[in-house]
PDB file of C-alpha atoms in Angstrom:
ATOM      1  CA  GLU A   1     -71.910  36.764  89.990  1.00  0.00           C
ATOM      2  CA  ASP A   2     -70.825  39.962  88.271  1.00  0.00           C
ATOM      3  CA  GLN A   3     -67.054  40.114  87.876  1.00  0.00           C
ATOM      4  CA  VAL A   4     -64.553  42.551  86.426  1.00  0.00           C
ATOM      5  CA  THR A   5     -60.929  41.445  86.034  1.00  0.00           C
ATOM      6  CA  GLN A   6     -58.013  43.646  85.037  1.00  0.00           C
ATOM      7  CA  SER A   7     -54.609  42.586  83.787  1.00  0.00           C
ATOM      8  CA  PRO A   8     -51.770  42.962  84.274  1.00  0.00           C
ATOM      9  CA  GLU A   9     -51.771  44.024  87.933  1.00  0.00           C
ATOM     10  CA  ALA A  10     -48.694  46.160  87.309  1.00  0.00           C
ATOM     11  CA  LEU A  11     -46.905  47.328  84.177  1.00  0.00           C
ATOM     12  CA  ARG A  12     -43.577  49.068  83.804  1.00  0.00           C
ATOM     13  CA  LEU A  13     -42.872  50.807  80.498  1.00  0.00           C
ATOM     14  CA  GLN A  14     -40.073  52.879  79.095  1.00  0.00           C
ATOM     15  CA  GLU A  15     -41.120  56.323  77.937  1.00  0.00           C
ATOM     16  CA  GLY A  16     -42.412  55.960  74.378  1.00  0.00           C
ATOM     17  CA  GLU A  17     -43.075  52.220  74.671  1.00  0.00           C
ATOM     18  CA  SER A  18     -46.715  51.627  73.708  1.00  0.00           C
ATOM     19  CA  SER A  19     -48.835  48.941  75.384  1.00  0.00           C
ATOM     20  CA  SER A  20     -52.382  47.890  76.297  1.00  0.00           C
ATOM     21  CA  LEU A  21     -54.247  47.249  79.516  1.00  0.00           C
ATOM     22  CA  ASN A  22     -57.008  44.644  79.621  1.00  0.00           C
ATOM     23  CA  CYS A  23     -60.379  44.672  81.380  1.00  0.00           C
ATOM     24  CA  SER A  24     -62.513  41.544  81.024  1.00  0.00           C
ATOM     25  CA  TYR A  25     -66.037  41.392  82.401  1.00  0.00           C
ATOM     26  CA  THR A  26     -68.643  38.765  83.162  1.00  0.00           C
ATOM     27  CA  VAL A  27     -71.850  40.552  84.078  1.00  0.00           C
ATOM     28  CA  SER A  28     -75.562  40.008  83.826  1.00  0.00           C
ATOM     29  CA  GLY A  29     -76.188  42.929  81.528  1.00  0.00           C
ATOM     30  CA  LEU A  30     -73.773  45.707  80.625  1.00  0.00           C
ATOM     31  CA  ARG A  31     -75.067  49.240  80.327  1.00  0.00           C
ATOM     32  CA  GLY A  32     -71.645  50.823  79.971  1.00  0.00           C
ATOM     33  CA  LEU A  33     -67.941  50.352  80.703  1.00  0.00           C
ATOM     34  CA  PHE A  34     -66.026  53.073  82.558  1.00  0.00           C
ATOM     35  CA  TRP A  35     -62.311  53.810  82.582  1.00  0.00           C
ATOM     36  CA  TYR A  36     -60.770  55.921  85.353  1.00  0.00           C
ATOM     37  CA  ARG A  37     -57.279  57.039  86.262  1.00  0.00           C
ATOM     38  CA  GLN A  38     -56.233  57.324  89.920  1.00  0.00           C
ATOM     39  CA  ASP A  39     -53.134  59.019  91.296  1.00  0.00           C
ATOM     40  CA  PRO A  40     -51.845  58.138  94.784  1.00  0.00           C
ATOM     41  CA  GLY A  41     -53.889  59.767  97.533  1.00  0.00           C
ATOM     42  CA  LYS A  42     -56.495  61.085  95.104  1.00  0.00           C
ATOM     43  CA  GLY A  43     -59.962  60.075  93.994  1.00  0.00           C
ATOM     44  CA  PRO A  44     -60.573  58.439  90.597  1.00  0.00           C
ATOM     45  CA  GLU A  45     -60.518  60.741  87.576  1.00  0.00           C
ATOM     46  CA  PHE A  46     -62.893  59.969  84.724  1.00  0.00           C
ATOM     47  CA  LEU A  47     -61.457  58.997  81.342  1.00  0.00           C
ATOM     48  CA  PHE A  48     -64.071  57.254  79.153  1.00  0.00           C
ATOM     49  CA  THR A  49     -67.472  55.601  78.977  1.00  0.00           C
ATOM     50  CA  LEU A  50     -68.046  52.955  76.288  1.00  0.00           C
ATOM     51  CA  TYR A  51     -71.479  51.561  75.513  1.00  0.00           C
ATOM     52  CA  SER A  52     -71.380  49.078  72.661  1.00  0.00           C
ATOM     53  CA  ALA A  53     -69.053  46.533  71.087  1.00  0.00           C
ATOM     54  CA  GLY A  54     -66.841  48.160  68.489  1.00  0.00           C
ATOM     55  CA  GLU A  55     -66.956  51.578  70.105  1.00  0.00           C
ATOM     56  CA  GLU A  56     -63.670  53.466  70.497  1.00  0.00           C
ATOM     57  CA  LYS A  57     -62.824  56.698  72.338  1.00  0.00           C
ATOM     58  CA  GLU A  58     -59.579  58.652  72.408  1.00  0.00           C
ATOM     59  CA  LYS A  59     -58.003  61.255  74.639  1.00  0.00           C
ATOM     60  CA  GLU A  60     -54.438  62.391  74.059  1.00  0.00           C
ATOM     61  CA  ARG A  61     -52.272  59.231  74.257  1.00  0.00           C
ATOM     62  CA  LEU A  62     -55.115  56.998  75.431  1.00  0.00           C
ATOM     63  CA  LYS A  63     -57.593  55.009  73.370  1.00  0.00           C
ATOM     64  CA  ALA A  64     -60.273  52.768  74.846  1.00  0.00           C
ATOM     65  CA  THR A  65     -62.037  50.007  72.918  1.00  0.00           C
ATOM     66  CA  LEU A  66     -64.865  47.638  73.790  1.00  0.00           C
ATOM     67  CA  THR A  67     -65.840  44.111  72.727  1.00  0.00           C
ATOM     68  CA  LYS A  68     -68.627  41.901  74.052  1.00  0.00           C
ATOM     69  CA  LYS A  69     -66.337  40.404  76.712  1.00  0.00           C
ATOM     70  CA  GLU A  70     -63.527  42.870  77.330  1.00  0.00           C
ATOM     71  CA  SER A  71     -62.188  46.367  76.997  1.00  0.00           C
ATOM     72  CA  PHE A  72     -58.691  47.575  76.230  1.00  0.00           C
ATOM     73  CA  LEU A  73     -56.961  50.792  77.165  1.00  0.00           C
ATOM     74  CA  HIS A  74     -54.211  51.433  74.637  1.00  0.00           C
ATOM     75  CA  ILE A  75     -51.436  53.806  75.645  1.00  0.00           C
ATOM     76  CA  THR A  76     -49.418  55.191  72.760  1.00  0.00           C
ATOM     77  CA  ALA A  77     -45.920  56.606  73.379  1.00  0.00           C
ATOM     78  CA  PRO A  78     -46.513  57.053  77.126  1.00  0.00           C
ATOM     79  CA  LYS A  79     -44.847  59.763  79.192  1.00  0.00           C
ATOM     80  CA  PRO A  80     -43.856  59.649  82.881  1.00  0.00           C
ATOM     81  CA  GLU A  81     -46.937  61.726  83.744  1.00  0.00           C
ATOM     82  CA  ASP A  82     -49.106  58.829  82.545  1.00  0.00           C
ATOM     83  CA  SER A  83     -47.933  56.851  85.574  1.00  0.00           C
ATOM     84  CA  ALA A  84     -51.026  56.054  87.663  1.00  0.00           C
ATOM     85  CA  THR A  85     -53.431  53.252  88.488  1.00  0.00           C
ATOM     86  CA  TYR A  86     -56.017  52.671  85.764  1.00  0.00           C
ATOM     87  CA  LEU A  87     -59.401  51.322  86.836  1.00  0.00           C
ATOM     88  CA  CYS A  88     -62.216  49.913  84.749  1.00  0.00           C
ATOM     89  CA  ALA A  89     -65.789  49.378  85.927  1.00  0.00           C
ATOM     90  CA  ALA A  90     -68.930  47.711  84.610  1.00  0.00           C
ATOM     91  CA  TYR A  91     -72.115  49.764  84.861  1.00  0.00           C
ATOM     92  CA  LEU A  92     -74.963  47.288  84.929  1.00  0.00           C
ATOM     93  CA  ARG A  93     -78.258  47.606  83.147  1.00  0.00           C
ATOM     94  CA  GLY A  94     -81.465  47.723  85.168  1.00  0.00           C
ATOM     95  CA  TYR A  95     -80.312  48.333  88.709  1.00  0.00           C
ATOM     96  CA  GLN A  96     -77.446  50.794  88.183  1.00  0.00           C
ATOM     97  CA  LYS A  97     -74.818  48.768  90.056  1.00  0.00           C
ATOM     98  CA  VAL A  98     -71.205  49.709  89.238  1.00  0.00           C
ATOM     99  CA  THR A  99     -68.498  47.098  89.854  1.00  0.00           C
ATOM    100  CA  PHE A 100     -64.799  47.940  89.600  1.00  0.00           C
ATOM    101  CA  GLY A 101     -61.801  45.813  88.744  1.00  0.00           C
ATOM    102  CA  THR A 102     -58.718  45.868  90.980  1.00  0.00           C
ATOM    103  CA  GLY A 103     -56.788  48.142  88.637  1.00  0.00           C
ATOM    104  CA  THR A 104     -53.516  48.165  86.701  1.00  0.00           C
ATOM    105  CA  LYS A 105     -50.670  50.146  88.221  1.00  0.00           C
ATOM    106  CA  LEU A 106     -48.700  51.724  85.377  1.00  0.00           C
ATOM    107  CA  GLN A 107     -45.191  53.095  85.802  1.00  0.00           C
ATOM    108  CA  VAL A 108     -43.568  54.931  82.900  1.00  0.00           C
ATOM    109  CA  ILE A 109     -39.821  55.346  83.243  1.00  0.00           C
ATOM    110  CA  PRO A 110     -38.006  58.275  81.574  1.00  0.00           C
TER     111      PRO A 110
ATOM    112  CA  ASN B   1     -70.289  73.564  91.536  1.00  0.00           C
ATOM    113  CA  ALA B   2     -69.658  71.520  94.668  1.00  0.00           C
ATOM    114  CA  GLY B   3     -70.331  68.126  92.996  1.00  0.00           C
ATOM    115  CA  VAL B   4     -70.075  65.316  95.569  1.00  0.00           C
ATOM    116  CA  THR B   5     -69.196  66.392  99.099  1.00  0.00           C
ATOM    117  CA  GLN B   6     -68.003  63.903 101.707  1.00  0.00           C
ATOM    118  CA  THR B   7     -67.430  64.535 105.378  1.00  0.00           C
ATOM    119  CA  PRO B   8     -65.267  64.055 107.323  1.00  0.00           C
ATOM    120  CA  LYS B   9     -61.979  63.832 105.370  1.00  0.00           C
ATOM    121  CA  PHE B  10     -60.164  62.018 108.177  1.00  0.00           C
ATOM    122  CA  GLN B  11     -61.376  60.058 111.180  1.00  0.00           C
ATOM    123  CA  VAL B  12     -59.769  57.914 113.843  1.00  0.00           C
ATOM    124  CA  LEU B  13     -61.998  55.565 115.839  1.00  0.00           C
ATOM    125  CA  LYS B  14     -61.472  53.065 118.584  1.00  0.00           C
ATOM    126  CA  THR B  15     -62.734  49.523 118.112  1.00  0.00           C
ATOM    127  CA  GLY B  16     -66.430  49.381 118.955  1.00  0.00           C
ATOM    128  CA  GLN B  17     -67.165  53.064 118.378  1.00  0.00           C
ATOM    129  CA  SER B  18     -69.810  54.096 115.885  1.00  0.00           C
ATOM    130  CA  MET B  19     -69.830  56.847 113.307  1.00  0.00           C
ATOM    131  CA  THR B  20     -71.633  58.065 110.204  1.00  0.00           C
ATOM    132  CA  LEU B  21     -69.972  59.163 106.985  1.00  0.00           C
ATOM    133  CA  GLN B  22     -71.949  61.822 105.184  1.00  0.00           C
ATOM    134  CA  CYS B  23     -72.278  62.278 101.437  1.00  0.00           C
ATOM    135  CA  ALA B  24     -74.246  64.865  99.498  1.00  0.00           C
ATOM    136  CA  GLN B  25     -74.463  65.682  95.791  1.00  0.00           C
ATOM    137  CA  ASP B  26     -75.906  68.770  94.143  1.00  0.00           C
ATOM    138  CA  MET B  27     -76.216  67.422  90.570  1.00  0.00           C
ATOM    139  CA  ASN B  28     -79.743  65.977  90.897  1.00  0.00           C
ATOM    140  CA  HIS B  29     -78.377  62.473  90.379  1.00  0.00           C
ATOM    141  CA  ASN B  30     -80.596  59.432  90.924  1.00  0.00           C
ATOM    142  CA  SER B  31     -77.962  56.880  91.891  1.00  0.00           C
ATOM    143  CA  MET B  32     -75.453  57.042  94.722  1.00  0.00           C
ATOM    144  CA  TYR B  33     -72.729  54.643  95.854  1.00  0.00           C
ATOM    145  CA  TRP B  34     -70.372  53.900  98.727  1.00  0.00           C
ATOM    146  CA  TYR B  35     -67.011  52.227  98.002  1.00  0.00           C
ATOM    147  CA  ARG B  36     -64.050  51.301 100.126  1.00  0.00           C
ATOM    148  CA  GLN B  37     -60.512  51.157  98.800  1.00  0.00           C
ATOM    149  CA  ASP B  38     -57.757  49.114 100.374  1.00  0.00           C
ATOM    150  CA  PRO B  39     -54.218  48.801  98.991  1.00  0.00           C
ATOM    151  CA  GLY B  40     -54.197  46.484  95.973  1.00  0.00           C
ATOM    152  CA  MET B  41     -57.959  45.861  96.170  1.00  0.00           C
ATOM    153  CA  GLY B  42     -59.340  48.466  93.817  1.00  0.00           C
ATOM    154  CA  LEU B  43     -62.731  49.938  94.699  1.00  0.00           C
ATOM    155  CA  ARG B  44     -65.158  47.550  96.377  1.00  0.00           C
ATOM    156  CA  LEU B  45     -68.848  48.379  96.445  1.00  0.00           C
ATOM    157  CA  ILE B  46     -70.377  48.478  99.932  1.00  0.00           C
ATOM    158  CA  TYR B  47     -73.931  49.686  99.245  1.00  0.00           C
ATOM    159  CA  TYR B  48     -75.657  51.596  96.517  1.00  0.00           C
ATOM    160  CA  SER B  49     -78.937  53.377  95.977  1.00  0.00           C
ATOM    161  CA  ALA B  50     -80.356  53.346  92.467  1.00  0.00           C
ATOM    162  CA  SER B  51     -82.976  55.943  93.367  1.00  0.00           C
ATOM    163  CA  GLU B  52     -84.412  57.787  96.319  1.00  0.00           C
ATOM    164  CA  GLY B  53     -86.051  55.315  98.671  1.00  0.00           C
ATOM    165  CA  THR B  54     -84.076  52.250  97.576  1.00  0.00           C
ATOM    166  CA  THR B  55     -80.813  50.740  98.779  1.00  0.00           C
ATOM    167  CA  ASP B  56     -79.024  47.523  97.827  1.00  0.00           C
ATOM    168  CA  LYS B  57     -76.050  45.581  99.085  1.00  0.00           C
ATOM    169  CA  GLY B  58     -72.842  45.552  97.137  1.00  0.00           C
ATOM    170  CA  GLU B  59     -69.877  43.182  97.418  1.00  0.00           C
ATOM    171  CA  VAL B  60     -68.834  43.961 101.016  1.00  0.00           C
ATOM    172  CA  PRO B  61     -71.888  45.147 103.049  1.00  0.00           C
ATOM    173  CA  ASN B  62     -71.177  43.395 106.362  1.00  0.00           C
ATOM    174  CA  GLY B  63     -70.637  45.799 109.254  1.00  0.00           C
ATOM    175  CA  TYR B  64     -72.256  48.747 107.471  1.00  0.00           C
ATOM    176  CA  ASN B  65     -75.674  50.335 107.147  1.00  0.00           C
ATOM    177  CA  VAL B  66     -76.842  53.078 104.802  1.00  0.00           C
ATOM    178  CA  SER B  67     -79.602  55.639 104.590  1.00  0.00           C
ATOM    179  CA  ARG B  68     -80.771  57.438 101.484  1.00  0.00           C
ATOM    180  CA  LEU B  69     -82.149  60.419 103.353  1.00  0.00           C
ATOM    181  CA  ASN B  70     -83.407  62.206 100.228  1.00  0.00           C
ATOM    182  CA  LYS B  71     -82.285  62.535  96.633  1.00  0.00           C
ATOM    183  CA  ARG B  72     -79.193  64.549  97.625  1.00  0.00           C
ATOM    184  CA  GLU B  73     -77.876  62.630 100.628  1.00  0.00           C
ATOM    185  CA  PHE B  74     -76.605  59.087 101.172  1.00  0.00           C
ATOM    186  CA  SER B  75     -74.967  58.262 104.502  1.00  0.00           C
ATOM    187  CA  LEU B  76     -72.880  55.268 105.575  1.00  0.00           C
ATOM    188  CA  ARG B  77     -72.941  54.110 109.199  1.00  0.00           C
ATOM    189  CA  LEU B  78     -70.502  51.914 111.057  1.00  0.00           C
ATOM    190  CA  GLU B  79     -72.358  50.666 114.127  1.00  0.00           C
ATOM    191  CA  SER B  80     -69.385  49.024 115.855  1.00  0.00           C
ATOM    192  CA  ALA B  81     -66.124  49.796 114.117  1.00  0.00           C
ATOM    193  CA  ALA B  82     -63.511  47.071 113.658  1.00  0.00           C
ATOM    194  CA  PRO B  83     -59.844  47.352 112.604  1.00  0.00           C
ATOM    195  CA  SER B  84     -60.771  45.547 109.355  1.00  0.00           C
ATOM    196  CA  GLN B  85     -62.812  48.623 108.427  1.00  0.00           C
ATOM    197  CA  THR B  86     -59.687  50.779 108.265  1.00  0.00           C
ATOM    198  CA  SER B  87     -59.808  52.016 104.683  1.00  0.00           C
ATOM    199  CA  VAL B  88     -60.405  54.945 102.380  1.00  0.00           C
ATOM    200  CA  TYR B  89     -64.101  55.445 101.694  1.00  0.00           C
ATOM    201  CA  PHE B  90     -65.441  57.074  98.537  1.00  0.00           C
ATOM    202  CA  CYS B  91     -68.948  58.240  97.797  1.00  0.00           C
ATOM    203  CA  ALA B  92     -70.038  58.580  94.176  1.00  0.00           C
ATOM    204  CA  SER B  93     -73.118  59.497  92.196  1.00  0.00           C
ATOM    205  CA  THR B  94     -74.450  59.298  88.664  1.00  0.00           C
ATOM    206  CA  SER B  95     -77.596  59.731  86.659  1.00  0.00           C
ATOM    207  CA  THR B  96     -78.798  57.558  83.813  1.00  0.00           C
ATOM    208  CA  GLY B  97     -80.069  58.755  80.495  1.00  0.00           C
ATOM    209  CA  SER B  98     -77.280  60.808  79.008  1.00  0.00           C
ATOM    210  CA  THR B  99     -74.951  59.625  76.268  1.00  0.00           C
ATOM    211  CA  ASN B 100     -71.840  59.988  78.406  1.00  0.00           C
ATOM    212  CA  GLU B 101     -72.722  58.746  81.877  1.00  0.00           C
ATOM    213  CA  LYS B 102     -70.014  58.612  84.488  1.00  0.00           C
ATOM    214  CA  LEU B 103     -69.521  58.319  88.217  1.00  0.00           C
ATOM    215  CA  PHE B 104     -68.689  61.542  90.019  1.00  0.00           C
ATOM    216  CA  PHE B 105     -66.579  60.900  93.118  1.00  0.00           C
ATOM    217  CA  GLY B 106     -66.160  62.712  96.402  1.00  0.00           C
ATOM    218  CA  SER B 107     -62.673  63.413  97.720  1.00  0.00           C
ATOM    219  CA  GLY B 108     -62.700  60.438 100.092  1.00  0.00           C
ATOM    220  CA  THR B 109     -62.628  59.770 103.839  1.00  0.00           C
ATOM    221  CA  GLN B 110     -59.548  58.194 105.370  1.00  0.00           C
ATOM    222  CA  LEU B 111     -60.744  56.093 108.314  1.00  0.00           C
ATOM    223  CA  SER B 112     -58.479  54.402 110.853  1.00  0.00           C
ATOM    224  CA  VAL B 113     -59.890  52.036 113.455  1.00  0.00           C
ATOM    225  CA  LEU B 114     -57.502  51.302 116.319  1.00  0.00           C
TER     226      LEU B 114
END
């Protein structure tokens, strides 16, 4: 069974305190790995797509990396506006199924 | 660009009533998806359609049916609504083949079943 697991469930950081979110996956064949940000009451907002082990992508204070079993979202010197739920999803090869993890709720305190 | 359009935005049903959630995309995407989101549960896949004419069950298909009417439209039907189907529903679409694929989401439907 295809599974995507995110940890931790919740994370509280002081402004400027860097950290990483984890997304581990067990799937039949990975086409790509998505990262999204979601604010309360809103739909998911696209951040990154990663395709192969060793790939990295950056956007402002966020950097996403991918290995053969997991992906990390590194947040460098976060600000309060980075507070949100971060979702990862496995995009499966062959039949285009996309399975999400349960998310990490990040709170950045000023 | 409209992107992915979902209707309605809000709906209240009584137990046992039926309804159809509509979703349309104008990006010529092949694949379309229906998710539900409950507090603390992330996005759970209900059904998806990899291409026009095909549909497949996701993680939580019970109590739902779908129709891929054409390439643009993918509807979700609740035949006999239950309180357990109270949730926020998102439609999404994507197309394979580019170097930066992603899911495009609609704005969501908040459904309450009393």
